JSON list of C-alpha atoms in Angstrom, two decimals:
[
{"chain": "A", "resi": 1, "resn": "MET", "atom": "CA", "xyz": [8.16, 8.95, 80.56]},
{"chain": "A", "resi": 2, "resn": "LEU", "atom": "CA", "xyz": [6.37, 10.46, 77.60]},
{"chain": "A", "resi": 3, "resn": "ASP", "atom": "CA", "xyz": [8.93, 13.28, 77.51]},
{"chain": "A", "resi": 4, "resn": "LEU", "atom": "CA", "xyz": [11.58, 10.65, 76.85]},
{"chain": "A", "resi": 5, "resn": "TYR", "atom": "CA", "xyz": [9.42, 9.24, 74.06]},
{"chain": "A", "resi": 6, "resn": "GLN", "atom": "CA", "xyz": [9.04, 12.71, 72.54]},
{"chain": "A", "resi": 7, "resn": "LEU", "atom": "CA", "xyz": [12.80, 13.24, 72.66]},
{"chain": "A", "resi": 8, "resn": "SER", "atom": "CA", "xyz": [13.46, 9.80, 71.14]},
{"chain": "A", "resi": 9, "resn": "LEU", "atom": "CA", "xyz": [10.92, 10.40, 68.39]},
{"chain": "A", "resi": 10, "resn": "THR", "atom": "CA", "xyz": [12.48, 13.77, 67.60]},
{"chain": "A", "resi": 11, "resn": "ALA", "atom": "CA", "xyz": [15.89, 12.09, 67.28]},
{"chain": "A", "resi": 12, "resn": "VAL", "atom": "CA", "xyz": [14.40, 9.47, 64.94]},
{"chain": "A", "resi": 13, "resn": "LEU", "atom": "CA", "xyz": [12.84, 12.14, 62.73]},
{"chain": "A", "resi": 14, "resn": "VAL", "atom": "CA", "xyz": [16.17, 14.00, 62.64]},
{"chain": "A", "resi": 15, "resn": "LEU", "atom": "CA", "xyz": [17.89, 10.77, 61.52]},
{"chain": "A", "resi": 16, "resn": "HIS", "atom": "CA", "xyz": [15.36, 10.42, 58.69]},
{"chain": "A", "resi": 17, "resn": "ALA", "atom": "CA", "xyz": [15.91, 14.03, 57.66]},
{"chain": "A", "resi": 18, "resn": "LEU", "atom": "CA", "xyz": [19.69, 13.62, 57.81]},
{"chain": "A", "resi": 19, "resn": "SER", "atom": "CA", "xyz": [19.46, 10.62, 55.50]},
{"chain": "A", "resi": 20, "resn": "LEU", "atom": "CA", "xyz": [18.20, 12.99, 52.79]},
{"chain": "A", "resi": 21, "resn": "VAL", "atom": "CA", "xyz": [21.05, 15.51, 53.17]},
{"chain": "A", "resi": 22, "resn": "PRO", "atom": "CA", "xyz": [23.84, 13.57, 51.38]},
{"chain": "A", "resi": 23, "resn": "GLN", "atom": "CA", "xyz": [21.52, 12.76, 48.50]},
{"chain": "A", "resi": 24, "resn": "TRP", "atom": "CA", "xyz": [20.38, 16.36, 48.25]},
{"chain": "A", "resi": 25, "resn": "GLN", "atom": "CA", "xyz": [23.99, 17.62, 48.25]},
{"chain": "A", "resi": 26, "resn": "HIS", "atom": "CA", "xyz": [24.84, 15.39, 45.28]},
{"chain": "A", "resi": 27, "resn": "GLN", "atom": "CA", "xyz": [21.49, 16.02, 43.54]},
{"chain": "A", "resi": 28, "resn": "TYR", "atom": "CA", "xyz": [20.79, 12.32, 43.20]},
{"chain": "A", "resi": 29, "resn": "PHE", "atom": "CA", "xyz": [18.04, 10.57, 45.10]},
{"chain": "A", "resi": 30, "resn": "ASN", "atom": "CA", "xyz": [17.90, 6.81, 45.38]},
{"chain": "A", "resi": 31, "resn": "PRO", "atom": "CA", "xyz": [14.20, 5.87, 45.18]},
{"chain": "A", "resi": 32, "resn": "ARG", "atom": "CA", "xyz": [14.40, 3.15, 47.87]},
{"chain": "A", "resi": 33, "resn": "LEU", "atom": "CA", "xyz": [16.24, 5.34, 50.36]},
{"chain": "A", "resi": 34, "resn": "LEU", "atom": "CA", "xyz": [13.90, 8.24, 49.65]},
{"chain": "A", "resi": 35, "resn": "ARG", "atom": "CA", "xyz": [10.83, 6.01, 50.13]},
{"chain": "A", "resi": 36, "resn": "VAL", "atom": "CA", "xyz": [12.12, 4.69, 53.47]},
{"chain": "A", "resi": 37, "resn": "ALA", "atom": "CA", "xyz": [12.81, 8.25, 54.69]},
{"chain": "A", "resi": 38, "resn": "MET", "atom": "CA", "xyz": [9.38, 9.53, 53.65]},
{"chain": "A", "resi": 39, "resn": "LEU", "atom": "CA", "xyz": [7.50, 6.55, 55.10]},
{"chain": "A", "resi": 40, "resn": "GLY", "atom": "CA", "xyz": [9.57, 6.85, 58.27]},
{"chain": "A", "resi": 41, "resn": "MET", "atom": "CA", "xyz": [8.64, 10.50, 58.64]},
{"chain": "A", "resi": 42, "resn": "MET", "atom": "CA", "xyz": [4.96, 9.66, 58.17]},
{"chain": "A", "resi": 43, "resn": "LEU", "atom": "CA", "xyz": [5.24, 6.89, 60.77]},
{"chain": "A", "resi": 44, "resn": "GLY", "atom": "CA", "xyz": [6.95, 9.38, 63.09]},
{"chain": "A", "resi": 45, "resn": "MET", "atom": "CA", "xyz": [4.05, 11.78, 62.71]},
{"chain": "A", "resi": 46, "resn": "GLY", "atom": "CA", "xyz": [1.65, 8.95, 63.59]},
{"chain": "A", "resi": 47, "resn": "GLN", "atom": "CA", "xyz": [3.70, 8.05, 66.65]},
{"chain": "A", "resi": 48, "resn": "GLY", "atom": "CA", "xyz": [3.77, 11.70, 67.65]},
{"chain": "A", "resi": 49, "resn": "ALA", "atom": "CA", "xyz": [-0.02, 11.84, 67.37]},
{"chain": "A", "resi": 50, "resn": "VAL", "atom": "CA", "xyz": [-0.30, 8.83, 69.69]},
{"chain": "A", "resi": 51, "resn": "ILE", "atom": "CA", "xyz": [2.02, 10.54, 72.19]},
{"chain": "A", "resi": 52, "resn": "VAL", "atom": "CA", "xyz": [-0.05, 13.73, 72.05]},
{"chain": "A", "resi": 53, "resn": "ALA", "atom": "CA", "xyz": [-3.27, 11.76, 72.52]},
{"chain": "A", "resi": 54, "resn": "ALA", "atom": "CA", "xyz": [-1.79, 9.91, 75.48]},
{"chain": "A", "resi": 55, "resn": "VAL", "atom": "CA", "xyz": [-0.71, 13.17, 77.11]},
{"chain": "A", "resi": 56, "resn": "GLU", "atom": "CA", "xyz": [-4.06, 14.82, 76.41]},
{"chain": "A", "resi": 57, "resn": "HIS", "atom": "CA", "xyz": [-6.08, 11.97, 77.88]},
{"chain": "A", "resi": 58, "resn": "ALA", "atom": "CA", "xyz": [-3.59, 11.50, 80.74]},
{"chain": "A", "resi": 59, "resn": "THR", "atom": "CA", "xyz": [-3.65, 7.75, 80.28]},
{"chain": "A", "resi": 60, "resn": "PHE", "atom": "CA", "xyz": [-0.80, 6.69, 82.50]},
{"chain": "A", "resi": 61, "resn": "VAL", "atom": "CA", "xyz": [-2.65, 3.70, 83.87]},
{"chain": "A", "resi": 62, "resn": "HIS", "atom": "CA", "xyz": [-2.31, 1.77, 80.61]},
{"chain": "A", "resi": 63, "resn": "GLY", "atom": "CA", "xyz": [1.28, 0.62, 81.06]},
{"chain": "A", "resi": 64, "resn": "GLY", "atom": "CA", "xyz": [1.01, -1.91, 78.24]},
{"chain": "A", "resi": 65, "resn": "GLY", "atom": "CA", "xyz": [0.19, 0.75, 75.67]},
{"chain": "A", "resi": 66, "resn": "ILE", "atom": "CA", "xyz": [3.05, 2.95, 76.83]},
{"chain": "A", "resi": 67, "resn": "ALA", "atom": "CA", "xyz": [5.47, 0.02, 76.65]},
{"chain": "A", "resi": 68, "resn": "MET", "atom": "CA", "xyz": [4.28, -0.89, 73.14]},
{"chain": "A", "resi": 69, "resn": "LEU", "atom": "CA", "xyz": [4.76, 2.71, 72.01]},
{"chain": "A", "resi": 70, "resn": "GLY", "atom": "CA", "xyz": [8.29, 2.72, 73.42]},
{"chain": "A", "resi": 71, "resn": "ALA", "atom": "CA", "xyz": [9.13, -0.51, 71.61]},
{"chain": "A", "resi": 72, "resn": "ALA", "atom": "CA", "xyz": [7.69, 0.90, 68.38]},
{"chain": "A", "resi": 73, "resn": "ILE", "atom": "CA", "xyz": [9.85, 4.02, 68.65]},
{"chain": "A", "resi": 74, "resn": "MET", "atom": "CA", "xyz": [12.99, 1.95, 69.27]},
{"chain": "A", "resi": 75, "resn": "MET", "atom": "CA", "xyz": [12.25, -0.23, 66.23]},
{"chain": "A", "resi": 76, "resn": "HIS", "atom": "CA", "xyz": [11.68, 2.93, 64.23]},
{"chain": "A", "resi": 77, "resn": "ALA", "atom": "CA", "xyz": [15.09, 4.20, 65.40]},
{"chain": "A", "resi": 78, "resn": "TRP", "atom": "CA", "xyz": [16.75, 1.04, 64.01]},
{"chain": "A", "resi": 79, "resn": "VAL", "atom": "CA", "xyz": [15.14, 1.65, 60.60]},
{"chain": "A", "resi": 80, "resn": "ALA", "atom": "CA", "xyz": [16.15, 5.34, 60.62]},
{"chain": "A", "resi": 81, "resn": "LEU", "atom": "CA", "xyz": [19.77, 4.57, 61.54]},
{"chain": "A", "resi": 82, "resn": "GLN", "atom": "CA", "xyz": [20.03, 1.90, 58.85]},
{"chain": "A", "resi": 83, "resn": "ASN", "atom": "CA", "xyz": [18.63, 4.30, 56.26]},
{"chain": "A", "resi": 84, "resn": "LEU", "atom": "CA", "xyz": [21.06, 7.06, 57.30]},
{"chain": "A", "resi": 85, "resn": "LEU", "atom": "CA", "xyz": [24.04, 4.68, 57.03]},
{"chain": "A", "resi": 86, "resn": "ALA", "atom": "CA", "xyz": [22.86, 3.36, 53.66]},
{"chain": "A", "resi": 87, "resn": "SER", "atom": "CA", "xyz": [22.32, 6.86, 52.30]},
{"chain": "A", "resi": 88, "resn": "TYR", "atom": "CA", "xyz": [25.75, 8.07, 53.41]},
{"chain": "A", "resi": 89, "resn": "ALA", "atom": "CA", "xyz": [27.44, 4.94, 52.05]},
{"chain": "A", "resi": 90, "resn": "PHE", "atom": "CA", "xyz": [25.55, 5.20, 48.75]},
{"chain": "A", "resi": 91, "resn": "VAL", "atom": "CA", "xyz": [26.47, 8.81, 48.05]},
{"chain": "A", "resi": 92, "resn": "ASN", "atom": "CA", "xyz": [30.00, 8.95, 49.47]},
{"chain": "A", "resi": 93, "resn": "LEU", "atom": "CA", "xyz": [31.06, 5.34, 48.76]},
{"chain": "A", "resi": 94, "resn": "HIS", "atom": "CA", "xyz": [32.00, 4.92, 52.41]},
{"chain": "A", "resi": 95, "resn": "ARG", "atom": "CA", "xyz": [32.82, 1.26, 52.96]},
{"chain": "A", "resi": 96, "resn": "PRO", "atom": "CA", "xyz": [32.37, 1.01, 56.78]},
{"chain": "A", "resi": 97, "resn": "CYS", "atom": "CA", "xyz": [28.92, 2.61, 56.55]},
{"chain": "A", "resi": 98, "resn": "ALA", "atom": "CA", "xyz": [28.02, 0.27, 53.70]},
{"chain": "A", "resi": 99, "resn": "ILE", "atom": "CA", "xyz": [29.04, -2.78, 55.75]},
{"chain": "A", "resi": 100, "resn": "MET", "atom": "CA", "xyz": [27.02, -1.64, 58.79]},
{"chain": "A", "resi": 101, "resn": "ALA", "atom": "CA", "xyz": [24.01, -0.76, 56.64]},
{"chain": "A", "resi": 102, "resn": "TYR", "atom": "CA", "xyz": [24.16, -4.17, 54.96]},
{"chain": "A", "resi": 103, "resn": "ARG", "atom": "CA", "xyz": [24.38, -5.95, 58.33]},
{"chain": "A", "resi": 104, "resn": "MET", "atom": "CA", "xyz": [21.33, -4.03, 59.56]},
{"chain": "A", "resi": 105, "resn": "LEU", "atom": "CA", "xyz": [19.32, -4.50, 56.34]},
{"chain": "A", "resi": 106, "resn": "TRP", "atom": "CA", "xyz": [17.77, -7.85, 57.32]},
{"chain": "A", "resi": 107, "resn": "ALA", "atom": "CA", "xyz": [15.62, -6.18, 59.96]},
{"chain": "A", "resi": 108, "resn": "GLN", "atom": "CA", "xyz": [14.60, -3.01, 58.15]},
{"chain": "A", "resi": 109, "resn": "ARG", "atom": "CA", "xyz": [11.32, -4.13, 56.60]},
{"chain": "A", "resi": 110, "resn": "PRO", "atom": "CA", "xyz": [10.06, -6.37, 59.45]},
{"chain": "A", "resi": 111, "resn": "LEU", "atom": "CA", "xyz": [10.89, -3.76, 62.10]},
{"chain": "A", "resi": 112, "resn": "GLY", "atom": "CA", "xyz": [9.23, -1.02, 60.05]},
{"chain": "A", "resi": 113, "resn": "TYR", "atom": "CA", "xyz": [6.00, -2.99, 59.72]},
{"chain": "A", "resi": 114, "resn": "LEU", "atom": "CA", "xyz": [6.11, -4.13, 63.34]},
{"chain": "A", "resi": 115, "resn": "SER", "atom": "CA", "xyz": [6.70, -0.56, 64.50]},
{"chain": "A", "resi": 116, "resn": "ALA", "atom": "CA", "xyz": [3.66, 0.63, 62.56]},
{"chain": "A", "resi": 117, "resn": "ALA", "atom": "CA", "xyz": [1.52, -2.21, 63.93]},
{"chain": "A", "resi": 118, "resn": "LEU", "atom": "CA", "xyz": [2.64, -1.59, 67.53]},
{"chain": "A", "resi": 119, "resn": "THR", "atom": "CA", "xyz": [1.94, 2.12, 67.10]},
{"chain": "A", "resi": 120, "resn": "MET", "atom": "CA", "xyz": [-1.62, 1.36, 65.99]},
{"chain": "A", "resi": 121, "resn": "VAL", "atom": "CA", "xyz": [-2.18, -1.10, 68.84]},
{"chain": "A", "resi": 122, "resn": "ALA", "atom": "CA", "xyz": [-0.74, 1.38, 71.36]},
{"chain": "A", "resi": 123, "resn": "GLY", "atom": "CA", "xyz": [-2.96, 4.12, 69.94]},
{"chain": "A", "resi": 124, "resn": "PHE", "atom": "CA", "xyz": [-6.09, 2.01, 70.36]},
{"chain": "A", "resi": 125, "resn": "THR", "atom": "CA", "xyz": [-4.98, 0.87, 73.82]},
{"chain": "A", "resi": 126, "resn": "LEU", "atom": "CA", "xyz": [-4.29, 4.39, 75.06]},
{"chain": "A", "resi": 127, "resn": "MET", "atom": "CA", "xyz": [-7.51, 5.93, 73.73]}
]
């Protein structure tokens, strides 16, 4: 199960990194999009640390902590995908990406905070 979480977290971190590529190619960085990508990468490192700690302590009996960590990673994936779409739409003026990014924008901040909170709770539960 934790291998799936590691793979999902790697995909999320790749999405955050890919959101920086269009901005880097055009040599213009939007401060909001850059902040979301950097905070997302830091959150991903924290989630990775919780996964490593869970594997090291072999805490498979705490199903609630594992489930919370999985939910946190999925919420983090939503934020990363929204940021990638917004970055691509911002730099390339791509209307379909802009529409999808705008439709997903309502959940970006709450899901980011909730993902961080669930990661902390899962970390304390699994330790």
